[in-house]
Amino acid sequence: MATAEDTQEVTREIFTNIFNNDFDGLQKIYAKNIDLSPDILDEHGMTPLQHASYKGNEQIVRWLLARGADVNSGKHKYQYSALHFGALSGNPRVCSLLLAAGAKSELANSVGRTASQMGAFVGNHNCVGVISNYVPVEEVSCFAVPESVHSDPVISVELVQPIHKFIMMTNIHPVKVALDIPPVFLVEDNPTKVYKVLHSLSEREIQKQLEANEVMAFKFHYLSCILIEIAKYYNEKQSDSKEFFIKKVLKSEKNYLEQFLKDCIRMFPYRDCTIFRQVKTIFQH
């Protein structure tokens, strides 16, 4: 029977292995102690997942999550979550893993800072971008389910993952967006279907009861504008509609980009939003 001293020694070994990024050593300890919880605590109330997140070790984070580690453990004495530590690590992939596992981005530490705010404070803007742009895949997959037995789903199941990846991009320069549009978005009636999803997601962000996310609402609208613009060239039988759009943007042909962006702003339906007034003001100067 394990003594208290034995348990303390095992605990120390676990956190030492995580500190040293020793994944093999960590696995061996858990293999020898099959009943050991993935949520054991150190003297500060930190779990192995929080330690691994702070180290930015994607492999260990993924493994601990698979073992059922509590992604929102709140026993740290300063109330830092695993996502707080992930944002501090500077590894955006770790932040993505935590968010996909259900990490709550709105949780604040003892000084009232969220994970995104802590990431920004230390200059890890790539992590901030991932957290700020994260959308649960369920918010897209619901469009692949018919609303009733007498209706068809808005999109096919095959479009769920490409759309989910598309809406979570953090670099939204029009050229980057164009390059990242999957070819499947442009075939048959898929442009219209994807547009409907983006429009619905934008509307959903505005109508959130607790706190509307105007920035995300405008982002979805903006992405839909680029998609439809490229789809228009595709329908006009351009040899490569994405390349055609990119060339027009880069060459600034007849102020093409400026006019496109102005039209995009003008078509945003939520005129009372702060984000609408801000972007409109920018293009008036």
mmCIF file of C-alpha atoms in Angstrom:
data_model
loop_
_atom_site.group_PDB
_atom_site.id
_atom_site.type_symbol
_atom_site.label_atom_id
_atom_site.label_comp_id
_atom_site.label_asym_id
_atom_site.label_seq_id
_atom_site.Cartn_x
_atom_site.Cartn_y
_atom_site.Cartn_z
ATOM 1 C CA MET A 1 0.000 0.000 0.000
ATOM 2 C CA ALA A 2 1.388 3.379 -1.055
ATOM 3 C CA THR A 3 2.313 5.747 1.752
ATOM 4 C CA ALA A 4 1.829 9.512 1.758
ATOM 5 C CA GLU A 5 5.551 9.876 1.114
ATOM 6 C CA ASP A 6 5.297 7.578 -1.901
ATOM 7 C CA THR A 7 2.419 9.615 -3.313
ATOM 8 C CA GLN A 8 4.326 12.854 -2.819
ATOM 9 C CA GLU A 9 7.356 11.402 -4.593
ATOM 10 C CA VAL A 10 5.242 10.250 -7.554
ATOM 11 C CA THR A 11 3.663 13.693 -7.731
ATOM 12 C CA ARG A 12 7.079 15.367 -7.742
ATOM 13 C CA GLU A 13 8.248 13.022 -10.520
ATOM 14 C CA ILE A 14 5.244 13.855 -12.655
ATOM 15 C CA PHE A 15 5.774 17.597 -12.477
ATOM 16 C CA THR A 16 9.531 17.183 -12.946
ATOM 17 C CA ASN A 17 8.979 15.164 -16.109
ATOM 18 C CA ILE A 18 6.600 17.770 -17.477
ATOM 19 C CA PHE A 19 9.072 20.542 -16.629
ATOM 20 C CA ASN A 20 11.759 18.594 -18.539
ATOM 21 C CA ASN A 21 9.368 17.800 -21.440
ATOM 22 C CA ASP A 22 9.978 14.094 -20.734
ATOM 23 C CA PHE A 23 6.897 12.511 -22.280
ATOM 24 C CA ASP A 24 8.234 8.949 -22.052
ATOM 25 C CA GLY A 25 9.004 9.365 -18.352
ATOM 26 C CA LEU A 26 5.533 10.777 -17.726
ATOM 27 C CA GLN A 27 3.871 7.849 -19.494
ATOM 28 C CA LYS A 28 5.897 5.336 -17.472
ATOM 29 C CA ILE A 29 4.807 6.883 -14.173
ATOM 30 C CA TYR A 30 1.148 6.687 -15.106
ATOM 31 C CA ALA A 31 1.633 3.143 -16.423
ATOM 32 C CA LYS A 32 2.966 2.097 -12.999
ATOM 33 C CA ASN A 33 0.213 3.991 -11.174
ATOM 34 C CA ILE A 34 -2.887 3.183 -13.203
ATOM 35 C CA ASP A 35 -5.282 4.683 -10.645
ATOM 36 C CA LEU A 36 -3.433 7.997 -10.527
ATOM 37 C CA SER A 37 -5.630 10.979 -11.367
ATOM 38 C CA PRO A 38 -4.621 13.232 -14.284
ATOM 39 C CA ASP A 39 -5.676 16.153 -12.067
ATOM 40 C CA ILE A 40 -3.259 15.784 -9.154
ATOM 41 C CA LEU A 41 -2.174 19.127 -7.723
ATOM 42 C CA ASP A 42 1.167 20.666 -6.856
ATOM 43 C CA GLU A 43 1.639 22.993 -3.911
ATOM 44 C CA HIS A 44 0.204 25.904 -5.916
ATOM 45 C CA GLY A 45 -2.943 24.069 -7.002
ATOM 46 C CA MET A 46 -1.641 23.495 -10.534
ATOM 47 C CA THR A 47 -2.547 20.338 -12.432
ATOM 48 C CA PRO A 48 -0.264 18.444 -14.852
ATOM 49 C CA LEU A 49 -2.319 19.894 -17.719
ATOM 50 C CA GLN A 50 -1.670 23.419 -16.500
ATOM 51 C CA HIS A 51 2.047 22.714 -16.216
ATOM 52 C CA ALA A 52 2.160 21.185 -19.707
ATOM 53 C CA SER A 53 0.181 24.115 -21.105
ATOM 54 C CA TYR A 54 2.634 26.584 -19.581
ATOM 55 C CA LYS A 55 5.519 24.624 -21.117
ATOM 56 C CA GLY A 56 3.724 24.768 -24.464
ATOM 57 C CA ASN A 57 4.136 21.000 -24.853
ATOM 58 C CA GLU A 58 1.486 20.024 -27.388
ATOM 59 C CA GLN A 59 2.227 16.303 -27.120
ATOM 60 C CA ILE A 60 1.756 16.124 -23.352
ATOM 61 C CA VAL A 61 -1.291 18.413 -23.429
ATOM 62 C CA ARG A 62 -2.959 16.194 -26.021
ATOM 63 C CA TRP A 63 -2.143 13.058 -24.003
ATOM 64 C CA LEU A 64 -3.460 14.473 -20.716
ATOM 65 C CA LEU A 65 -6.670 15.641 -22.367
ATOM 66 C CA ALA A 66 -7.143 12.140 -23.776
ATOM 67 C CA ARG A 67 -6.824 10.800 -20.225
ATOM 68 C CA GLY A 68 -9.669 13.051 -19.098
ATOM 69 C CA ALA A 69 -7.781 15.938 -17.515
ATOM 70 C CA ASP A 70 -10.035 18.778 -16.360
ATOM 71 C CA VAL A 71 -9.442 21.537 -18.891
ATOM 72 C CA ASN A 72 -11.096 24.134 -16.648
ATOM 73 C CA SER A 73 -9.606 23.185 -13.284
ATOM 74 C CA GLY A 74 -9.935 26.196 -11.004
ATOM 75 C CA LYS A 75 -7.849 25.260 -7.993
ATOM 76 C CA HIS A 76 -4.768 27.340 -8.834
ATOM 77 C CA LYS A 77 -4.250 29.815 -6.038
ATOM 78 C CA TYR A 78 -4.333 32.754 -8.454
ATOM 79 C CA GLN A 79 -7.152 31.221 -10.507
ATOM 80 C CA TYR A 80 -5.136 30.724 -13.679
ATOM 81 C CA SER A 81 -6.711 28.139 -15.998
ATOM 82 C CA ALA A 82 -4.897 25.838 -18.390
ATOM 83 C CA LEU A 83 -5.853 28.282 -21.170
ATOM 84 C CA HIS A 84 -4.220 31.147 -19.250
ATOM 85 C CA PHE A 85 -1.016 29.132 -19.134
ATOM 86 C CA GLY A 86 -1.372 28.130 -22.790
ATOM 87 C CA ALA A 87 -1.648 31.790 -23.776
ATOM 88 C CA LEU A 88 1.441 32.591 -21.725
ATOM 89 C CA SER A 89 3.374 29.748 -23.367
ATOM 90 C CA GLY A 90 3.173 31.319 -26.814
ATOM 91 C CA ASN A 91 2.084 28.054 -28.478
ATOM 92 C CA PRO A 92 -1.150 28.620 -30.439
ATOM 93 C CA ARG A 93 -1.573 24.874 -31.082
ATOM 94 C CA VAL A 94 -1.797 24.269 -27.347
ATOM 95 C CA CYS A 95 -4.476 26.942 -27.100
ATOM 96 C CA SER A 96 -6.399 25.288 -29.946
ATOM 97 C CA LEU A 97 -6.264 21.899 -28.224
ATOM 98 C CA LEU A 98 -7.525 23.356 -24.963
ATOM 99 C CA LEU A 99 -10.346 25.256 -26.641
ATOM 100 C CA ALA A 100 -11.414 22.178 -28.606
ATOM 101 C CA ALA A 101 -11.529 20.285 -25.297
ATOM 102 C CA GLY A 102 -13.925 22.836 -23.829
ATOM 103 C CA ALA A 103 -11.656 25.440 -22.246
ATOM 104 C CA LYS A 104 -13.670 28.519 -21.266
ATOM 105 C CA SER A 105 -12.036 31.612 -22.705
ATOM 106 C CA GLU A 106 -14.078 33.933 -20.474
ATOM 107 C CA LEU A 107 -12.563 32.661 -17.214
ATOM 108 C CA ALA A 108 -10.619 35.369 -15.367
ATOM 109 C CA ASN A 109 -7.716 35.011 -12.948
ATOM 110 C CA SER A 110 -7.457 36.658 -9.544
ATOM 111 C CA VAL A 111 -6.631 40.043 -11.098
ATOM 112 C CA GLY A 112 -9.554 39.883 -13.485
ATOM 113 C CA ARG A 113 -7.636 38.994 -16.654
ATOM 114 C CA THR A 114 -8.800 36.418 -19.198
ATOM 115 C CA ALA A 115 -6.421 34.111 -21.058
ATOM 116 C CA SER A 116 -6.587 36.341 -24.127
ATOM 117 C CA GLN A 117 -5.722 39.415 -22.065
ATOM 118 C CA MET A 118 -2.765 37.658 -20.433
ATOM 119 C CA GLY A 119 -1.505 36.516 -23.810
ATOM 120 C CA ALA A 120 -1.712 40.070 -25.116
ATOM 121 C CA PHE A 121 0.066 41.389 -22.021
ATOM 122 C CA VAL A 122 3.149 39.254 -22.770
ATOM 123 C CA GLY A 123 2.976 39.836 -26.528
ATOM 124 C CA ASN A 124 1.813 36.378 -27.595
ATOM 125 C CA HIS A 125 -0.540 37.749 -30.223
ATOM 126 C CA ASN A 126 -0.657 34.476 -32.168
ATOM 127 C CA CYS A 127 -2.266 32.846 -29.127
ATOM 128 C CA VAL A 128 -4.598 35.799 -28.668
ATOM 129 C CA GLY A 129 -5.683 35.418 -32.287
ATOM 130 C CA VAL A 130 -6.474 31.731 -31.806
ATOM 131 C CA ILE A 131 -8.490 32.360 -28.652
ATOM 132 C CA SER A 132 -10.357 35.365 -30.050
ATOM 133 C CA ASN A 133 -11.245 33.600 -33.294
ATOM 134 C CA TYR A 134 -12.173 30.228 -31.866
ATOM 135 C CA VAL A 135 -15.546 28.793 -32.851
ATOM 136 C CA PRO A 136 -16.737 25.379 -31.608
ATOM 137 C CA VAL A 137 -17.191 22.989 -34.534
ATOM 138 C CA GLU A 138 -20.753 22.342 -33.319
ATOM 139 C CA GLU A 139 -21.696 25.850 -34.424
ATOM 140 C CA VAL A 140 -20.969 24.759 -37.998
ATOM 141 C CA SER A 141 -21.998 21.098 -37.870
ATOM 142 C CA CYS A 142 -25.549 22.085 -36.893
ATOM 143 C CA PHE A 143 -26.011 23.356 -40.467
ATOM 144 C CA ALA A 144 -25.433 19.808 -41.745
ATOM 145 C CA VAL A 145 -28.513 18.583 -39.858
ATOM 146 C CA PRO A 146 -31.994 19.050 -41.376
ATOM 147 C CA GLU A 147 -34.277 21.336 -39.364
ATOM 148 C CA SER A 148 -37.157 18.948 -39.988
ATOM 149 C CA VAL A 149 -37.960 15.683 -41.768
ATOM 150 C CA HIS A 150 -39.314 17.726 -44.660
ATOM 151 C CA SER A 151 -36.211 19.876 -45.208
ATOM 152 C CA ASP A 152 -32.650 19.402 -46.396
ATOM 153 C CA PRO A 153 -29.584 20.499 -44.439
ATOM 154 C CA VAL A 154 -27.976 23.770 -45.464
ATOM 155 C CA ILE A 155 -24.634 22.068 -46.154
ATOM 156 C CA SER A 156 -23.326 18.546 -46.561
ATOM 157 C CA VAL A 157 -21.333 16.876 -43.804
ATOM 158 C CA GLU A 158 -18.235 17.091 -46.025
ATOM 159 C CA LEU A 159 -18.328 20.900 -45.854
ATOM 160 C CA VAL A 160 -18.323 21.118 -42.053
ATOM 161 C CA GLN A 161 -14.576 20.791 -41.427
ATOM 162 C CA PRO A 162 -13.476 23.030 -44.353
ATOM 163 C CA ILE A 163 -15.870 25.770 -43.221
ATOM 164 C CA HIS A 164 -14.811 25.427 -39.595
ATOM 165 C CA LYS A 165 -11.143 25.775 -40.525
ATOM 166 C CA PHE A 166 -11.919 28.701 -42.834
ATOM 167 C CA ILE A 167 -13.773 30.785 -40.242
ATOM 168 C CA MET A 168 -11.065 30.368 -37.608
ATOM 169 C CA MET A 169 -8.252 31.876 -39.675
ATOM 170 C CA THR A 170 -6.499 34.713 -37.906
ATOM 171 C CA ASN A 171 -4.797 36.378 -40.881
ATOM 172 C CA ILE A 172 -7.681 37.893 -42.841
ATOM 173 C CA HIS A 173 -5.779 39.860 -45.465
ATOM 174 C CA PRO A 174 -7.893 39.401 -48.620
ATOM 175 C CA VAL A 175 -5.048 37.637 -50.430
ATOM 176 C CA LYS A 176 -4.596 35.161 -47.566
ATOM 177 C CA VAL A 177 -8.343 34.589 -47.377
ATOM 178 C CA ALA A 178 -8.501 33.945 -51.113
ATOM 179 C CA LEU A 179 -5.631 31.472 -50.976
ATOM 180 C CA ASP A 180 -7.291 29.606 -48.094
ATOM 181 C CA ILE A 181 -10.675 29.190 -49.765
ATOM 182 C CA PRO A 182 -10.982 25.444 -50.429
ATOM 183 C CA PRO A 183 -11.749 24.569 -54.064
ATOM 184 C CA VAL A 184 -14.862 22.709 -52.894
ATOM 185 C CA PHE A 185 -16.382 26.056 -51.863
ATOM 186 C CA LEU A 186 -16.535 27.114 -55.517
ATOM 187 C CA VAL A 187 -18.186 24.116 -57.185
ATOM 188 C CA GLU A 188 -21.845 23.714 -58.063
ATOM 189 C CA ASP A 189 -24.058 25.607 -55.587
ATOM 190 C CA ASN A 190 -21.587 25.439 -52.695
ATOM 191 C CA PRO A 191 -20.789 29.189 -52.764
ATOM 192 C CA THR A 192 -24.420 29.934 -51.940
ATOM 193 C CA LYS A 193 -24.513 27.271 -49.221
ATOM 194 C CA VAL A 194 -21.311 28.469 -47.551
ATOM 195 C CA TYR A 195 -22.522 32.063 -47.803
ATOM 196 C CA LYS A 196 -25.720 31.106 -45.971
ATOM 197 C CA VAL A 197 -23.684 29.555 -43.160
ATOM 198 C CA LEU A 198 -21.429 32.616 -42.837
ATOM 199 C CA HIS A 199 -24.421 34.958 -42.903
ATOM 200 C CA SER A 200 -26.185 32.914 -40.209
ATOM 201 C CA LEU A 201 -23.051 32.834 -38.041
ATOM 202 C CA SER A 202 -22.752 36.616 -38.350
ATOM 203 C CA GLU A 203 -26.384 37.072 -37.347
ATOM 204 C CA ARG A 204 -25.958 34.656 -34.444
ATOM 205 C CA GLU A 205 -23.033 36.659 -33.040
ATOM 206 C CA ILE A 206 -25.072 39.853 -33.118
ATOM 207 C CA GLN A 207 -28.068 38.246 -31.455
ATOM 208 C CA LYS A 208 -26.236 36.625 -28.541
ATOM 209 C CA GLN A 209 -28.183 37.545 -25.437
ATOM 210 C CA LEU A 210 -25.318 37.784 -22.966
ATOM 211 C CA GLU A 211 -22.743 39.595 -25.053
ATOM 212 C CA ALA A 212 -22.794 40.215 -28.793
ATOM 213 C CA ASN A 213 -19.479 39.708 -30.563
ATOM 214 C CA GLU A 214 -19.570 42.426 -33.203
ATOM 215 C CA VAL A 215 -16.008 41.788 -34.372
ATOM 216 C CA MET A 216 -16.706 38.146 -35.152
ATOM 217 C CA ALA A 217 -20.000 39.100 -36.793
ATOM 218 C CA PHE A 218 -18.202 41.475 -39.136
ATOM 219 C CA LYS A 219 -15.452 38.936 -39.786
ATOM 220 C CA PHE A 220 -17.974 36.330 -40.960
ATOM 221 C CA HIS A 221 -19.607 38.928 -43.179
ATOM 222 C CA TYR A 222 -16.223 39.962 -44.605
ATOM 223 C CA LEU A 223 -15.275 36.350 -45.377
ATOM 224 C CA SER A 224 -18.587 35.839 -47.129
ATOM 225 C CA CYS A 225 -17.986 38.932 -49.292
ATOM 226 C CA ILE A 226 -14.625 37.625 -50.484
ATOM 227 C CA LEU A 227 -16.100 34.193 -51.192
ATOM 228 C CA ILE A 228 -18.953 35.602 -53.263
ATOM 229 C CA GLU A 229 -16.592 37.936 -55.139
ATOM 230 C CA ILE A 230 -14.356 35.034 -56.107
ATOM 231 C CA ALA A 231 -17.336 32.824 -56.913
ATOM 232 C CA LYS A 232 -18.544 35.547 -59.280
ATOM 233 C CA TYR A 233 -15.311 35.310 -61.262
ATOM 234 C CA TYR A 234 -15.583 31.526 -61.176
ATOM 235 C CA ASN A 235 -19.033 31.743 -62.757
ATOM 236 C CA GLU A 236 -17.656 34.106 -65.372
ATOM 237 C CA LYS A 237 -15.370 31.243 -66.477
ATOM 238 C CA GLN A 238 -12.119 32.833 -65.377
ATOM 239 C CA SER A 239 -9.349 30.227 -65.638
ATOM 240 C CA ASP A 240 -8.483 30.647 -61.961
ATOM 241 C CA SER A 241 -10.927 32.829 -60.081
ATOM 242 C CA LYS A 242 -8.813 33.006 -56.929
ATOM 243 C CA GLU A 243 -5.735 34.032 -58.891
ATOM 244 C CA PHE A 244 -7.785 36.585 -60.823
ATOM 245 C CA PHE A 245 -9.053 38.135 -57.562
ATOM 246 C CA ILE A 246 -5.573 38.172 -56.017
ATOM 247 C CA LYS A 247 -4.051 39.902 -59.047
ATOM 248 C CA LYS A 248 -6.718 42.609 -58.944
ATOM 249 C CA VAL A 249 -6.059 43.170 -55.240
ATOM 250 C CA LEU A 250 -2.265 43.289 -55.567
ATOM 251 C CA LYS A 251 -2.284 45.526 -58.617
ATOM 252 C CA SER A 252 -4.787 47.884 -56.974
ATOM 253 C CA GLU A 253 -6.498 48.007 -60.341
ATOM 254 C CA LYS A 254 -8.615 51.169 -60.404
ATOM 255 C CA ASN A 255 -8.600 51.220 -56.592
ATOM 256 C CA TYR A 256 -10.235 47.805 -56.752
ATOM 257 C CA LEU A 257 -9.411 46.754 -53.169
ATOM 258 C CA GLU A 258 -10.582 50.024 -51.638
ATOM 259 C CA GLN A 259 -13.873 49.868 -53.518
ATOM 260 C CA PHE A 260 -14.344 46.205 -52.634
ATOM 261 C CA LEU A 261 -13.857 46.922 -48.934
ATOM 262 C CA LYS A 262 -16.206 49.911 -49.059
ATOM 263 C CA ASP A 263 -18.862 47.734 -50.683
ATOM 264 C CA CYS A 264 -18.282 45.082 -48.041
ATOM 265 C CA ILE A 265 -18.837 47.632 -45.264
ATOM 266 C CA ARG A 266 -21.888 49.056 -46.992
ATOM 267 C CA MET A 267 -23.489 45.593 -47.212
ATOM 268 C CA PHE A 268 -23.028 44.849 -43.499
ATOM 269 C CA PRO A 269 -26.648 44.764 -42.299
ATOM 270 C CA TYR A 270 -26.099 45.756 -38.661
ATOM 271 C CA ARG A 271 -25.657 49.507 -38.953
ATOM 272 C CA ASP A 272 -26.090 50.242 -35.244
ATOM 273 C CA CYS A 273 -22.993 48.259 -34.289
ATOM 274 C CA THR A 274 -19.882 49.970 -32.988
ATOM 275 C CA ILE A 275 -17.726 47.926 -35.370
ATOM 276 C CA PHE A 276 -19.731 49.251 -38.361
ATOM 277 C CA ARG A 277 -19.209 52.858 -37.301
ATOM 278 C CA GLN A 278 -15.506 52.257 -36.681
ATOM 279 C CA VAL A 279 -14.690 50.711 -40.046
ATOM 280 C CA LYS A 280 -16.879 53.224 -41.843
ATOM 281 C CA THR A 281 -14.988 56.079 -40.179
ATOM 282 C CA ILE A 282 -11.646 54.571 -41.233
ATOM 283 C CA PHE A 283 -12.620 54.585 -44.903
ATOM 284 C CA GLN A 284 -13.996 58.103 -44.744
ATOM 285 C CA HIS A 285 -10.542 59.507 -43.978
#
